PDB file of C-alpha atoms in Angstrom:
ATOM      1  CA  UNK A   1       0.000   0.000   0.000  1.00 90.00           C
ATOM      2  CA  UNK A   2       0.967   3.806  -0.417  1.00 95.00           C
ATOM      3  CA  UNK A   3      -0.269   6.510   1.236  1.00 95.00           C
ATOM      4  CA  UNK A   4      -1.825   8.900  -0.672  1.00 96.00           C
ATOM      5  CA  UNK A   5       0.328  11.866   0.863  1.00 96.00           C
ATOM      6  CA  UNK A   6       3.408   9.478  -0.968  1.00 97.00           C
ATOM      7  CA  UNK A   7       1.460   9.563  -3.802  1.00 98.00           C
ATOM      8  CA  UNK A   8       0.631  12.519  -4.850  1.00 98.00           C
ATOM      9  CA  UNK A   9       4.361  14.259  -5.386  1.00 98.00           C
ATOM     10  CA  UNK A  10       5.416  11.185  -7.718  1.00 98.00           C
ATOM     11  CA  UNK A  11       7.431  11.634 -10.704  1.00 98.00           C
ATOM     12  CA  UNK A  12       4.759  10.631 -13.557  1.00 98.00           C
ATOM     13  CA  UNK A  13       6.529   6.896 -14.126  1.00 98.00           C
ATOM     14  CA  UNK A  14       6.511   6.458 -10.436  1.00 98.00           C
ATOM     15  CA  UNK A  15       2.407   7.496  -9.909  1.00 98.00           C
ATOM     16  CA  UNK A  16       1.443   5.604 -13.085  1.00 98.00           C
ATOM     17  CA  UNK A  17       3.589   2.920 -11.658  1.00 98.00           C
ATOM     18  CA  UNK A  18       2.068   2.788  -8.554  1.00 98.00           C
ATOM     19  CA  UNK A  19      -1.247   2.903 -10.429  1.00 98.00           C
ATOM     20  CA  UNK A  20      -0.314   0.012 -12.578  1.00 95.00           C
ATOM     21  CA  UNK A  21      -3.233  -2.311 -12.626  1.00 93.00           C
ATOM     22  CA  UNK A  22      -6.455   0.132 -11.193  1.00 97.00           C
ATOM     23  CA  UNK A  23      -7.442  -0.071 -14.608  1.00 97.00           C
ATOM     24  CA  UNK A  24      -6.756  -3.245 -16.422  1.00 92.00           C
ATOM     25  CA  UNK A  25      -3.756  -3.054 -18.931  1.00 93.00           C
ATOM     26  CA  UNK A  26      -4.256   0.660 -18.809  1.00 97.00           C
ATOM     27  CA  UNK A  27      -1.267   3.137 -17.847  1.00 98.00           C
ATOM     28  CA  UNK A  28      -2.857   6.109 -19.928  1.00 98.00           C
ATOM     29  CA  UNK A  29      -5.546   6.677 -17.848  1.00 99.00           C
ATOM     30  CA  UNK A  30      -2.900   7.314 -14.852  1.00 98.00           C
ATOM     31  CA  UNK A  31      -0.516   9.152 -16.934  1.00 98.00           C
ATOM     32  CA  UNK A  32      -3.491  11.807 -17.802  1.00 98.00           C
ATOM     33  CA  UNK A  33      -4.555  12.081 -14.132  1.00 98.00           C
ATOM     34  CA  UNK A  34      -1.062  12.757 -13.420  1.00 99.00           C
ATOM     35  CA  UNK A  35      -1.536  15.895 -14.523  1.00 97.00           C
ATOM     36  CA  UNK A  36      -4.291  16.870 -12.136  1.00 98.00           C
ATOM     37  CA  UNK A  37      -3.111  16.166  -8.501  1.00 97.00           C
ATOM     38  CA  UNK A  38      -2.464  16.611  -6.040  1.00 97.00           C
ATOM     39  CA  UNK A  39      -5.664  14.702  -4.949  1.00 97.00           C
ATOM     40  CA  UNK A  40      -7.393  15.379  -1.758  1.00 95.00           C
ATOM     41  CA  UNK A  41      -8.486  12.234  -0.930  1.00 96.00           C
ATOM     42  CA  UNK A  42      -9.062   8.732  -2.438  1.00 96.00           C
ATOM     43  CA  UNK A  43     -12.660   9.835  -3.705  1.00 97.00           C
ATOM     44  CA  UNK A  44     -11.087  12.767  -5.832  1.00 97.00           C
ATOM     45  CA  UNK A  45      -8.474  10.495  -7.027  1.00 98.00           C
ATOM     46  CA  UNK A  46     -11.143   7.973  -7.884  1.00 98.00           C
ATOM     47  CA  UNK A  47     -13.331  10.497  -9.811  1.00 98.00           C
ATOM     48  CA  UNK A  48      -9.961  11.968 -11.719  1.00 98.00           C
ATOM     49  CA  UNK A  49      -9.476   8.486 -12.961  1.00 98.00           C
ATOM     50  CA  UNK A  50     -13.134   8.190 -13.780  1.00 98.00           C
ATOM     51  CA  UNK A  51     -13.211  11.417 -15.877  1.00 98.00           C
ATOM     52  CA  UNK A  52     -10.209  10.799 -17.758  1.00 98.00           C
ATOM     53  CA  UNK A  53     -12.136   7.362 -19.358  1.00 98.00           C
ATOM     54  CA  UNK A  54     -15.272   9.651 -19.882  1.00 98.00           C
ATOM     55  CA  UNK A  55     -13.265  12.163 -21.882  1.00 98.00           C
ATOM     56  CA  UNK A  56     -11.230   9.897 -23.824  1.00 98.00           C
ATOM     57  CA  UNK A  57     -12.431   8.631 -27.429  1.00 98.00           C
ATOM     58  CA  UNK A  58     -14.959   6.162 -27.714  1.00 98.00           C
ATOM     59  CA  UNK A  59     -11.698   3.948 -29.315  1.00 98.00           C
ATOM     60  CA  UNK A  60      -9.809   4.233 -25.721  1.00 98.00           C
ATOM     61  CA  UNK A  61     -13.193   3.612 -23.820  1.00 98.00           C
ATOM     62  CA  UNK A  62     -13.701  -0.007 -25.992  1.00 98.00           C
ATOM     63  CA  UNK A  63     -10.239  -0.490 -26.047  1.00 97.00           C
ATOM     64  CA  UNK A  64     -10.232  -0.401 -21.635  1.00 98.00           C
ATOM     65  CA  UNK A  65     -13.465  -2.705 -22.039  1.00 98.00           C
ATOM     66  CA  UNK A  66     -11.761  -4.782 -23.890  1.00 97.00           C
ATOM     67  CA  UNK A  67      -8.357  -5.050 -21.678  1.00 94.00           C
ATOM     68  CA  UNK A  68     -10.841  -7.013 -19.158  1.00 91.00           C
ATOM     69  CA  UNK A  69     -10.547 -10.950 -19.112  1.00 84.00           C
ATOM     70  CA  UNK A  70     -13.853 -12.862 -19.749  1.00 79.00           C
ATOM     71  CA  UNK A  71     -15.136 -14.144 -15.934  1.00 79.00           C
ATOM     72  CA  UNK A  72     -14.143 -17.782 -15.791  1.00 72.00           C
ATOM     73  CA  UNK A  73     -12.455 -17.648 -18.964  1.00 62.00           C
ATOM     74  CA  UNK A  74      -9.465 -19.350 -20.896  1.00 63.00           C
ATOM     75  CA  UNK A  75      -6.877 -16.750 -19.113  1.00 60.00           C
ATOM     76  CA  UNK A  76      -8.618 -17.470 -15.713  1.00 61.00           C
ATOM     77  CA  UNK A  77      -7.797 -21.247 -16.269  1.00 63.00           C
ATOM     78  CA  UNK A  78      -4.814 -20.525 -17.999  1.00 58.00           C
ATOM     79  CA  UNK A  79      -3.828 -18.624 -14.982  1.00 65.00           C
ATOM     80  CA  UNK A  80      -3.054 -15.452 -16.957  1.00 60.00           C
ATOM     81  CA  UNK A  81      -4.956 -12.753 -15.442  1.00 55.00           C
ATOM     82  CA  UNK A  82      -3.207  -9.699 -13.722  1.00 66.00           C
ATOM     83  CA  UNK A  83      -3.102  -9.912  -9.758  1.00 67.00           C
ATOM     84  CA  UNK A  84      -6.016  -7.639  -9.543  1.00 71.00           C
ATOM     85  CA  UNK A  85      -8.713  -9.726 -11.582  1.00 62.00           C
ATOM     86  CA  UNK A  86      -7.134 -13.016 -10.075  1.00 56.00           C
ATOM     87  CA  UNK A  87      -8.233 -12.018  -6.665  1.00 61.00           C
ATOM     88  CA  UNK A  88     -11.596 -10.819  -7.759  1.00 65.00           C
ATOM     89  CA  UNK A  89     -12.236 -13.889  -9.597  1.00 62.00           C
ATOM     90  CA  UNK A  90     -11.162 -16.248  -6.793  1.00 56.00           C
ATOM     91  CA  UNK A  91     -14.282 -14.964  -5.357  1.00 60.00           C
ATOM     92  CA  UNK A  92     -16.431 -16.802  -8.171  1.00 70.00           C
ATOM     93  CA  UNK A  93     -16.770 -19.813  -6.544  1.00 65.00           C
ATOM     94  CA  UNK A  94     -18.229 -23.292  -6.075  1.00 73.00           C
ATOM     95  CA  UNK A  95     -18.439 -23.689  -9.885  1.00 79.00           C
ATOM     96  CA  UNK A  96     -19.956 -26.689 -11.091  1.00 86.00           C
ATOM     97  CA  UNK A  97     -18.925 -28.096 -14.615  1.00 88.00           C
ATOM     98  CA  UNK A  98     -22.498 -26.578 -15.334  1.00 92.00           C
ATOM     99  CA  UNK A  99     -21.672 -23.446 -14.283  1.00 87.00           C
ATOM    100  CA  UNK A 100     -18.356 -23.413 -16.285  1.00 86.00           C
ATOM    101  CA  UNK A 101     -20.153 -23.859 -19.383  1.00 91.00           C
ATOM    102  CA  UNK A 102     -22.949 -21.670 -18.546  1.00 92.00           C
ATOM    103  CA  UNK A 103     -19.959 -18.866 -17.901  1.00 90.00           C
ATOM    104  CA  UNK A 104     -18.427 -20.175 -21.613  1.00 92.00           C
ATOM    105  CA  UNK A 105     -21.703 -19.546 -23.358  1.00 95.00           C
ATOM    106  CA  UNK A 106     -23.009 -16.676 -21.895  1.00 95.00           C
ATOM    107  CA  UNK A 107     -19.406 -15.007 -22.610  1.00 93.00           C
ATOM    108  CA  UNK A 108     -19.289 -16.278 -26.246  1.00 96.00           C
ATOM    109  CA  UNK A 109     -23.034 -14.748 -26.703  1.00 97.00           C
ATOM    110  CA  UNK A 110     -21.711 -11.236 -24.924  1.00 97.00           C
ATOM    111  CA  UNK A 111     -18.662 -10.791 -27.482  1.00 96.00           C
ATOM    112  CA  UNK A 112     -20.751 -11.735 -30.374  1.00 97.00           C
ATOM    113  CA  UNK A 113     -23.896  -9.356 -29.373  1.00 97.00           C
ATOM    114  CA  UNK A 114     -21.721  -6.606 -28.236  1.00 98.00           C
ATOM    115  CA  UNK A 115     -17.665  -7.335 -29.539  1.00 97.00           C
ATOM    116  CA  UNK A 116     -16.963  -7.217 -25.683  1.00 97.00           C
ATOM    117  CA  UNK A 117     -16.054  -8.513 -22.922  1.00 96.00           C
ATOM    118  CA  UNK A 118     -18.968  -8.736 -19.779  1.00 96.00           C
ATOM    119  CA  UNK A 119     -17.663  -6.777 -17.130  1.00 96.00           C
ATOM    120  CA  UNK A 120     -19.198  -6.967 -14.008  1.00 94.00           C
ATOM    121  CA  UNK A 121     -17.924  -5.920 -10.540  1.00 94.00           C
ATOM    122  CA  UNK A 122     -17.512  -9.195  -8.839  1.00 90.00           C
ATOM    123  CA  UNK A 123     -16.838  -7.874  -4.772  1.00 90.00           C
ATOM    124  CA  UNK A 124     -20.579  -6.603  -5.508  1.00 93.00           C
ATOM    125  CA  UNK A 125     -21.802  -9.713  -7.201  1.00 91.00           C
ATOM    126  CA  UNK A 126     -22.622 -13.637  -5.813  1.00 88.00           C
ATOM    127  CA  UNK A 127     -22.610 -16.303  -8.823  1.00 86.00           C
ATOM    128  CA  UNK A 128     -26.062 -16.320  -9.180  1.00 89.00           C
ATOM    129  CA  UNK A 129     -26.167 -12.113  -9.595  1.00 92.00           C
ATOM    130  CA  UNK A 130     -23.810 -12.544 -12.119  1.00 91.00           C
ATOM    131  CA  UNK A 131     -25.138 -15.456 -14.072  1.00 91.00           C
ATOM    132  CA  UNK A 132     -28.300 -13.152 -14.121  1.00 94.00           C
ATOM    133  CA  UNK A 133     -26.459 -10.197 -15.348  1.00 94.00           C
ATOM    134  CA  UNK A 134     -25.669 -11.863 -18.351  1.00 93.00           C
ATOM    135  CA  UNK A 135     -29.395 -12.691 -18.908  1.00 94.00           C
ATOM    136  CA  UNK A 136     -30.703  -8.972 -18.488  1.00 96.00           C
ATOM    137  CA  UNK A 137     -27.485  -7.131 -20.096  1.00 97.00           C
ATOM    138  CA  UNK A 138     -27.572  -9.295 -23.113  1.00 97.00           C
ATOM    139  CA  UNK A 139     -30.978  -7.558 -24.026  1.00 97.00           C
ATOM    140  CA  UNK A 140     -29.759  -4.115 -24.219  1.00 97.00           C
ATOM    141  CA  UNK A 141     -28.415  -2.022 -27.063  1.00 97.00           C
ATOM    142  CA  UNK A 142     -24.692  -1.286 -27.510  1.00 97.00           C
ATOM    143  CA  UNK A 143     -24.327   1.971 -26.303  1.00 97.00           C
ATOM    144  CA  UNK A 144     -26.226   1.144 -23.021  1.00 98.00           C
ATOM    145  CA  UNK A 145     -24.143  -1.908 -22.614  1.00 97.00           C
ATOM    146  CA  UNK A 146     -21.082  -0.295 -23.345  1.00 98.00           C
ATOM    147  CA  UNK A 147     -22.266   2.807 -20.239  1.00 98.00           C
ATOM    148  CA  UNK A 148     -22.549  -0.149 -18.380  1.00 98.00           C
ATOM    149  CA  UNK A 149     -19.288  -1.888 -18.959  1.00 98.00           C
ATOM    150  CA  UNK A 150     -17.784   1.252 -18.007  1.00 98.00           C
ATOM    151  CA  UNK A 151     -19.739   2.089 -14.628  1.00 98.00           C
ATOM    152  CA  UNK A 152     -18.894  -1.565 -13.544  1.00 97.00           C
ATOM    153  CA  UNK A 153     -14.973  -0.343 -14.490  1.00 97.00           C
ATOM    154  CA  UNK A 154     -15.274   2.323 -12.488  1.00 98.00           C
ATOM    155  CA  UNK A 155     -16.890   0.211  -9.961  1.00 97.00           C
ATOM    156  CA  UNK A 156     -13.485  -2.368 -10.041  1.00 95.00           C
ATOM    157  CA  UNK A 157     -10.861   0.600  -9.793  1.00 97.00           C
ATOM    158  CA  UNK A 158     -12.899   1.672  -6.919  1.00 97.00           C
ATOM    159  CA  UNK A 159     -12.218  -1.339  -5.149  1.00 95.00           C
ATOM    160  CA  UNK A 160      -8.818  -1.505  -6.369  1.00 94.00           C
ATOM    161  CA  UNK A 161      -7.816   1.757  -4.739  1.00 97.00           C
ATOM    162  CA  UNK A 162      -8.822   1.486  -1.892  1.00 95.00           C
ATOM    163  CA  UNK A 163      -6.843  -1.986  -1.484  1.00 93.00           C
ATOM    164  CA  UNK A 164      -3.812  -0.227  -3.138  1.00 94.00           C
ATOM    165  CA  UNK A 165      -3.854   3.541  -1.636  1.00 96.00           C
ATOM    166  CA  UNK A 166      -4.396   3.929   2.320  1.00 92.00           C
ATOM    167  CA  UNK A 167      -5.262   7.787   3.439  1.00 79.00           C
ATOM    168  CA  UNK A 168      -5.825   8.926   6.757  1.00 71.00           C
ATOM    169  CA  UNK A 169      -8.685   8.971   8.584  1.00 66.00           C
ATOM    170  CA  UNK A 170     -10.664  11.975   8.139  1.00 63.00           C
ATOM    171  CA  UNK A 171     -12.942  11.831  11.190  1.00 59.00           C
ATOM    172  CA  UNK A 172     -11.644  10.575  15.065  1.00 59.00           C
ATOM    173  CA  UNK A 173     -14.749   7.971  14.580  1.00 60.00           C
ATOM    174  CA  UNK A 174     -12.859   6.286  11.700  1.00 58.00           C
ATOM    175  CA  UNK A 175      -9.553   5.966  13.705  1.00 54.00           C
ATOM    176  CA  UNK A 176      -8.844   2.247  14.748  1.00 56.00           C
ATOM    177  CA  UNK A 177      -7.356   2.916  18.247  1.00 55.00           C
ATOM    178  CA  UNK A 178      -6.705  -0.966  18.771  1.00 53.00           C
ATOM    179  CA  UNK A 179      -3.852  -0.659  17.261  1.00 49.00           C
ATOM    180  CA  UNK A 180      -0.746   1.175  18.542  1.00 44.00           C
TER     181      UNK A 180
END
């Protein structure tokens, strides 16, 4: 973890660094917040990062949707994903050979519908929500799948900061004094 205090006067190598994997397989979303700190506090960092993907082309935006690993997929089992979605897809679990192929089709049906990846932000999704998700999502339109592909990114380098970047405590009620 880094603090964000340690954060914010980075060289740009060292903040993207230190950003490396908030968004998946996507340093240039770091590099432009760069620009913009120093951050206040982990929301404002967060919401930096967020507007950066909203004002980037709609080639960057599908190119970041795409950078994400189908859930269950060939990398999972190959063992390929980044450290970030291997922990979040551990959490996918008690799969039955069933579910496996359920996971196979629905993502074969999602890329062909929408030339996409599903993205989905697993620490706010059981199996079963998921599995679902496919169901509904599948019956949108592009555009409002794509909005949602993007919300659920934002949703992932959410959680990812706050597992990567630790900031003080901004009220006494939020201190852990059991510690010392």
């Amino acid at each position: 973890m880094i603090a964000l205090e340690d954060l914010n006067p980075l060289d740009r190598a060292s903040f993207v660094s230190a950003l490396d994997g908030i968004f998946e397989h996507s340093p240039w979303i770091a590099e432009q917040a760069w620009e913009r700190r120093p951050f206040a506090d982990l929301r404002q960092l967060h919401q930096t990062l967020v507007e950066v993907v909203q004002a980037s082309s709609e080639e960057d935006k599908l190119r970041l949707i795409r950078a994400h690993p189908d859930l269950v997929g060939a990398a999972a089992r190959a063992g390929t994903l980044t450290r970030e979605s291997t922990a979040e897809q551990a959490r996918i679990d008690d799969l039955t050979p069933e579910d496996i192929a359920r996971f196979e089709r629905d993502n074969a049906r999602y890329w062909e519908r929408f030339g996409f990846p599903f993205v989905i932000c697993v620490r706010e999704n059981k199996k079963q929500a998921i599995l679902a998700g496919f169901t509904s999502r599948l019956r949108h339109d592009p555009a409002t799948e794509q909005r949602n592909a993007l919300d659920e990114i934002s949703k992932i380098a959410w959680y990812r900061l706050k597992d990567r970047i630790c900031e003080p405590p901004t009220h006494p009620a939020d201190m852990d004094y059991r510690h010392g």
